[in-house]
């Protein structure tokens, strides 16, 4: 319905022209109203002047003209109200038409995109992506699989051998003698030579350490 009323560009232009015409008419009526109000004030002043000069007949004539002007002012007010009402209706219809056109344009664009993107094509594309992902996973697993002599190694045996090496290392650390602080120098009496006891103990410690290392191997 709205497309039949205002959907075409020519009819939209006619709507804008009508709004402009109504706006011009409204401005003209407002100007006439101001002029009539000034005339009303002028007749009131004249009536007061004639009243002061005791010219009753002339004062009554001024009041009659004042009422005629007031009737015209009231009539112009009704005209302005009708024009305002017509402008509001046209502006609302114009806004409605523009909204419908925008929605129609969006629906057409959505339809075109859906036509370009078929659901079957989407499913096919997703299947291809899943297939390529699975192939890549299989390739990575194949590259990570040991080949040649490394493929014959038993993982359990390697783990057991590693534990033996760790145990031997720990035992060797426990059998090593603790580092002793250097002994305080012994001052021998004058005229009596000191005995080389420290050097003898050091040689015995070295022999003991060598023996412990051989036992650990």
mmCIF file of C-alpha atoms in Angstrom:
data_model
loop_
_atom_site.group_PDB
_atom_site.id
_atom_site.type_symbol
_atom_site.label_atom_id
_atom_site.label_comp_id
_atom_site.label_asym_id
_atom_site.label_seq_id
_atom_site.Cartn_x
_atom_site.Cartn_y
_atom_site.Cartn_z
ATOM 1 C CA UNK A 1 0.000 0.000 0.000
ATOM 2 C CA UNK A 2 2.742 2.459 0.949
ATOM 3 C CA UNK A 3 4.638 1.648 -2.213
ATOM 4 C CA UNK A 4 1.549 2.563 -4.203
ATOM 5 C CA UNK A 5 1.211 5.837 -2.317
ATOM 6 C CA UNK A 6 4.784 7.093 -1.907
ATOM 7 C CA UNK A 7 7.041 4.317 -3.140
ATOM 8 C CA UNK A 8 8.019 5.914 -6.429
ATOM 9 C CA UNK A 9 10.582 8.730 -6.552
ATOM 10 C CA UNK A 10 8.153 11.048 -8.363
ATOM 11 C CA UNK A 11 5.505 10.605 -5.714
ATOM 12 C CA UNK A 12 8.094 11.130 -2.955
ATOM 13 C CA UNK A 13 9.061 14.402 -4.611
ATOM 14 C CA UNK A 14 5.380 15.394 -4.712
ATOM 15 C CA UNK A 15 5.124 14.694 -0.988
ATOM 16 C CA UNK A 16 8.096 16.940 -0.247
ATOM 17 C CA UNK A 17 6.641 19.672 -2.465
ATOM 18 C CA UNK A 18 3.317 19.419 -0.639
ATOM 19 C CA UNK A 19 5.042 19.770 2.734
ATOM 20 C CA UNK A 20 6.914 22.827 1.492
ATOM 21 C CA UNK A 21 3.652 24.371 0.234
ATOM 22 C CA UNK A 22 1.901 23.743 3.527
ATOM 23 C CA UNK A 23 4.819 25.258 5.422
ATOM 24 C CA UNK A 24 4.720 28.394 3.249
ATOM 25 C CA UNK A 25 0.963 28.715 3.783
ATOM 26 C CA UNK A 26 1.430 28.348 7.512
ATOM 27 C CA UNK A 27 3.992 31.148 7.581
ATOM 28 C CA UNK A 28 1.644 33.375 5.569
ATOM 29 C CA UNK A 29 -1.234 32.753 7.994
ATOM 30 C CA UNK A 30 0.987 33.549 10.965
ATOM 31 C CA UNK A 31 1.969 36.879 9.399
ATOM 32 C CA UNK A 32 -1.683 37.765 8.756
ATOM 33 C CA UNK A 33 -2.524 36.858 12.332
ATOM 34 C CA UNK A 34 0.130 39.247 13.657
ATOM 35 C CA UNK A 35 -1.228 42.043 11.462
ATOM 36 C CA UNK A 36 -4.793 41.470 12.670
ATOM 37 C CA UNK A 37 -3.687 41.436 16.307
ATOM 38 C CA UNK A 38 -2.034 44.814 15.792
ATOM 39 C CA UNK A 39 -5.283 46.112 14.292
ATOM 40 C CA UNK A 40 -7.205 44.795 17.289
ATOM 41 C CA UNK A 41 -4.882 46.679 19.647
ATOM 42 C CA UNK A 42 -5.213 49.803 17.504
ATOM 43 C CA UNK A 43 -9.044 49.703 17.600
ATOM 44 C CA UNK A 44 -8.939 49.308 21.376
ATOM 45 C CA UNK A 45 -6.769 52.424 21.695
ATOM 46 C CA UNK A 46 -9.091 54.357 19.368
ATOM 47 C CA UNK A 47 -12.119 53.296 21.407
ATOM 48 C CA UNK A 48 -10.423 54.544 24.576
ATOM 49 C CA UNK A 49 -9.647 57.889 22.901
ATOM 50 C CA UNK A 50 -13.218 58.359 21.691
ATOM 51 C CA UNK A 51 -14.468 57.433 25.163
ATOM 52 C CA UNK A 52 -12.339 60.170 26.718
ATOM 53 C CA UNK A 53 -13.781 62.684 24.206
ATOM 54 C CA UNK A 54 -17.336 61.496 24.921
ATOM 55 C CA UNK A 55 -17.743 60.267 21.310
ATOM 56 C CA UNK A 56 -19.713 57.150 22.183
ATOM 57 C CA UNK A 57 -20.778 56.303 18.614
ATOM 58 C CA UNK A 58 -17.222 56.324 17.274
ATOM 59 C CA UNK A 59 -16.021 54.222 20.223
ATOM 60 C CA UNK A 60 -18.701 51.600 19.487
ATOM 61 C CA UNK A 61 -17.640 51.456 15.854
ATOM 62 C CA UNK A 62 -14.057 50.783 16.970
ATOM 63 C CA UNK A 63 -15.216 47.934 19.175
ATOM 64 C CA UNK A 64 -17.212 46.442 16.307
ATOM 65 C CA UNK A 65 -14.158 46.471 14.046
ATOM 66 C CA UNK A 66 -12.135 44.968 16.900
ATOM 67 C CA UNK A 67 -14.540 42.040 17.115
ATOM 68 C CA UNK A 68 -14.413 41.515 13.371
ATOM 69 C CA UNK A 69 -10.629 41.370 13.527
ATOM 70 C CA UNK A 70 -10.802 38.962 16.451
ATOM 71 C CA UNK A 71 -13.100 36.686 14.442
ATOM 72 C CA UNK A 72 -10.575 36.695 11.601
ATOM 73 C CA UNK A 73 -7.784 35.897 14.059
ATOM 74 C CA UNK A 74 -9.783 32.952 15.378
ATOM 75 C CA UNK A 75 -10.450 31.759 11.828
ATOM 76 C CA UNK A 76 -6.741 31.994 10.975
ATOM 77 C CA UNK A 77 -5.948 29.983 14.106
ATOM 78 C CA UNK A 78 -8.266 27.205 12.925
ATOM 79 C CA UNK A 79 -6.593 27.251 9.503
ATOM 80 C CA UNK A 80 -3.180 26.944 11.101
ATOM 81 C CA UNK A 81 -4.351 24.029 13.235
ATOM 82 C CA UNK A 82 -5.620 22.166 10.163
ATOM 83 C CA UNK A 83 -2.367 22.779 8.305
ATOM 84 C CA UNK A 84 -0.349 21.543 11.289
ATOM 85 C CA UNK A 85 -2.491 18.409 11.393
ATOM 86 C CA UNK A 86 -2.008 17.808 7.664
ATOM 87 C CA UNK A 87 1.769 18.314 7.916
ATOM 88 C CA UNK A 88 2.036 15.863 10.813
ATOM 89 C CA UNK A 89 0.098 13.238 8.848
ATOM 90 C CA UNK A 90 2.254 13.692 5.739
ATOM 91 C CA UNK A 91 5.508 13.613 7.713
ATOM 92 C CA UNK A 92 4.376 10.456 9.493
ATOM 93 C CA UNK A 93 3.425 8.829 6.188
ATOM 94 C CA UNK A 94 6.785 9.857 4.716
ATOM 95 C CA UNK A 95 8.679 8.383 7.676
ATOM 96 C CA UNK A 96 6.637 5.181 7.406
ATOM 97 C CA UNK A 97 7.357 4.929 3.689
ATOM 98 C CA UNK A 98 11.083 5.441 4.184
ATOM 99 C CA UNK A 99 11.099 2.790 6.920
ATOM 100 C CA UNK A 100 9.292 0.301 4.691
ATOM 101 C CA UNK A 101 11.695 1.026 1.829
ATOM 102 C CA UNK A 102 14.678 0.484 4.119
ATOM 103 C CA UNK A 103 13.237 -2.804 5.363
ATOM 104 C CA UNK A 104 12.508 -3.883 1.802
ATOM 105 C CA UNK A 105 16.092 -3.080 0.792
ATOM 106 C CA UNK A 106 17.459 -5.052 3.744
ATOM 107 C CA UNK A 107 15.226 -8.014 2.923
ATOM 108 C CA UNK A 108 16.388 -7.974 -0.708
ATOM 109 C CA UNK A 109 20.045 -7.862 0.354
ATOM 110 C CA UNK A 110 19.497 -10.738 2.780
ATOM 111 C CA UNK A 111 17.754 -12.743 0.085
ATOM 112 C CA UNK A 112 20.624 -12.129 -2.341
ATOM 113 C CA UNK A 113 23.199 -13.227 0.236
ATOM 114 C CA UNK A 114 21.224 -16.356 1.045
ATOM 115 C CA UNK A 115 20.958 -17.118 -2.653
ATOM 116 C CA UNK A 116 24.710 -16.670 -3.092
ATOM 117 C CA UNK A 117 25.403 -18.852 -0.039
ATOM 118 C CA UNK A 118 23.508 -22.091 -0.489
ATOM 119 C CA UNK A 119 23.134 -24.317 2.549
ATOM 120 C CA UNK A 120 24.351 -27.286 0.517
ATOM 121 C CA UNK A 121 27.511 -25.371 -0.374
ATOM 122 C CA UNK A 122 28.063 -24.555 3.291
ATOM 123 C CA UNK A 123 27.709 -28.214 4.275
ATOM 124 C CA UNK A 124 30.077 -29.247 1.496
ATOM 125 C CA UNK A 125 32.644 -26.660 2.563
ATOM 126 C CA UNK A 126 32.480 -27.778 6.203
ATOM 127 C CA UNK A 127 32.905 -31.427 5.139
ATOM 128 C CA UNK A 128 35.984 -30.478 3.144
ATOM 129 C CA UNK A 129 37.439 -28.584 6.090
ATOM 130 C CA UNK A 130 36.845 -31.526 8.443
ATOM 131 C CA UNK A 131 38.387 -33.922 5.936
ATOM 132 C CA UNK A 132 41.490 -31.760 5.506
ATOM 133 C CA UNK A 133 41.817 -31.419 9.282
ATOM 134 C CA UNK A 134 41.641 -35.194 9.751
ATOM 135 C CA UNK A 135 44.206 -35.752 6.987
ATOM 136 C CA UNK A 136 46.595 -33.269 8.572
ATOM 137 C CA UNK A 137 46.171 -34.993 11.944
ATOM 138 C CA UNK A 138 47.033 -38.345 10.414
ATOM 139 C CA UNK A 139 50.091 -36.858 8.681
ATOM 140 C CA UNK A 140 51.350 -35.383 11.957
ATOM 141 C CA UNK A 141 50.849 -38.704 13.758
ATOM 142 C CA UNK A 142 52.716 -40.548 10.996
ATOM 143 C CA UNK A 143 55.641 -38.128 11.212
ATOM 144 C CA UNK A 144 55.803 -38.571 14.990
ATOM 145 C CA UNK A 145 55.945 -42.388 14.772
ATOM 146 C CA UNK A 146 59.533 -43.813 15.233
ATOM 147 C CA UNK A 147 61.021 -45.592 12.231
ATOM 148 C CA UNK A 148 64.050 -47.849 11.676
ATOM 149 C CA UNK A 149 66.011 -49.062 14.691
ATOM 150 C CA UNK A 150 64.277 -46.581 16.994
ATOM 151 C CA UNK A 151 60.937 -48.295 16.342
ATOM 152 C CA UNK A 152 62.260 -51.562 17.951
ATOM 153 C CA UNK A 153 63.117 -49.989 21.297
ATOM 154 C CA UNK A 154 60.979 -51.061 24.246
ATOM 155 C CA UNK A 155 59.779 -48.021 26.165
ATOM 156 C CA UNK A 156 59.447 -50.046 29.409
ATOM 157 C CA UNK A 157 63.039 -51.248 29.180
ATOM 158 C CA UNK A 158 64.254 -47.706 28.553
ATOM 159 C CA UNK A 159 62.354 -46.489 31.592
ATOM 160 C CA UNK A 160 63.864 -49.251 33.766
ATOM 161 C CA UNK A 161 67.375 -48.458 32.545
ATOM 162 C CA UNK A 162 66.856 -44.791 33.300
ATOM 163 C CA UNK A 163 65.761 -45.644 36.854
ATOM 164 C CA UNK A 164 68.907 -47.766 37.362
ATOM 165 C CA UNK A 165 71.095 -44.884 36.218
ATOM 166 C CA UNK A 166 69.363 -42.488 38.586
ATOM 167 C CA UNK A 167 69.755 -44.972 41.495
ATOM 168 C CA UNK A 168 73.467 -45.475 40.798
ATOM 169 C CA UNK A 169 74.004 -41.730 40.650
ATOM 170 C CA UNK A 170 72.258 -41.260 43.990
ATOM 171 C CA UNK A 171 74.251 -44.095 45.618
ATOM 172 C CA UNK A 172 77.502 -42.630 44.340
ATOM 173 C CA UNK A 173 76.637 -39.282 45.836
ATOM 174 C CA UNK A 174 75.867 -40.893 49.199
ATOM 175 C CA UNK A 175 79.173 -42.883 49.267
ATOM 176 C CA UNK A 176 81.346 -39.881 48.534
ATOM 177 C CA UNK A 177 83.195 -38.645 51.713
ATOM 178 C CA UNK A 178 82.029 -35.404 53.145
ATOM 179 C CA UNK A 179 84.297 -32.432 52.626
ATOM 180 C CA UNK A 180 86.227 -31.785 55.826
ATOM 181 C CA UNK A 181 87.480 -28.463 56.998
ATOM 182 C CA UNK A 182 91.235 -28.025 56.966
ATOM 183 C CA UNK A 183 92.777 -29.053 60.278
ATOM 184 C CA UNK A 184 94.305 -26.400 62.480
ATOM 185 C CA UNK A 185 98.104 -26.294 62.278
ATOM 186 C CA UNK A 186 99.817 -28.132 65.125
ATOM 187 C CA UNK A 187 102.742 -26.297 66.570
ATOM 188 C CA UNK A 188 105.388 -28.883 67.417
ATOM 189 C CA UNK A 189 107.791 -28.266 70.261
ATOM 190 C CA UNK A 190 111.054 -26.648 69.369
ATOM 191 C CA UNK A 191 113.692 -29.188 68.440
ATOM 192 C CA UNK A 192 111.127 -31.980 67.750
ATOM 193 C CA UNK A 193 109.968 -32.469 64.054
ATOM 194 C CA UNK A 194 106.224 -32.838 63.405
ATOM 195 C CA UNK A 195 104.904 -36.211 62.182
ATOM 196 C CA UNK A 196 103.234 -36.265 58.671
ATOM 197 C CA UNK A 197 99.963 -37.702 60.005
ATOM 198 C CA UNK A 198 97.709 -35.460 57.817
ATOM 199 C CA UNK A 199 99.305 -36.625 54.578
ATOM 200 C CA UNK A 200 98.861 -40.278 55.609
ATOM 201 C CA UNK A 201 95.145 -39.800 56.305
ATOM 202 C CA UNK A 202 94.675 -38.070 52.938
ATOM 203 C CA UNK A 203 96.221 -40.985 51.031
ATOM 204 C CA UNK A 204 93.993 -43.464 52.871
ATOM 205 C CA UNK A 205 90.900 -41.406 52.053
ATOM 206 C CA UNK A 206 91.796 -41.373 48.341
ATOM 207 C CA UNK A 207 92.207 -45.152 48.301
ATOM 208 C CA UNK A 208 88.875 -45.624 50.050
ATOM 209 C CA UNK A 209 87.093 -43.361 47.559
ATOM 210 C CA UNK A 210 88.612 -45.234 44.594
ATOM 211 C CA UNK A 211 87.504 -48.562 46.066
ATOM 212 C CA UNK A 212 83.936 -47.290 46.582
ATOM 213 C CA UNK A 213 83.787 -46.056 43.001
ATOM 214 C CA UNK A 214 84.826 -49.457 41.661
ATOM 215 C CA UNK A 215 82.198 -51.185 43.784
ATOM 216 C CA UNK A 216 79.511 -48.836 42.441
ATOM 217 C CA UNK A 217 80.331 -49.655 38.789
#
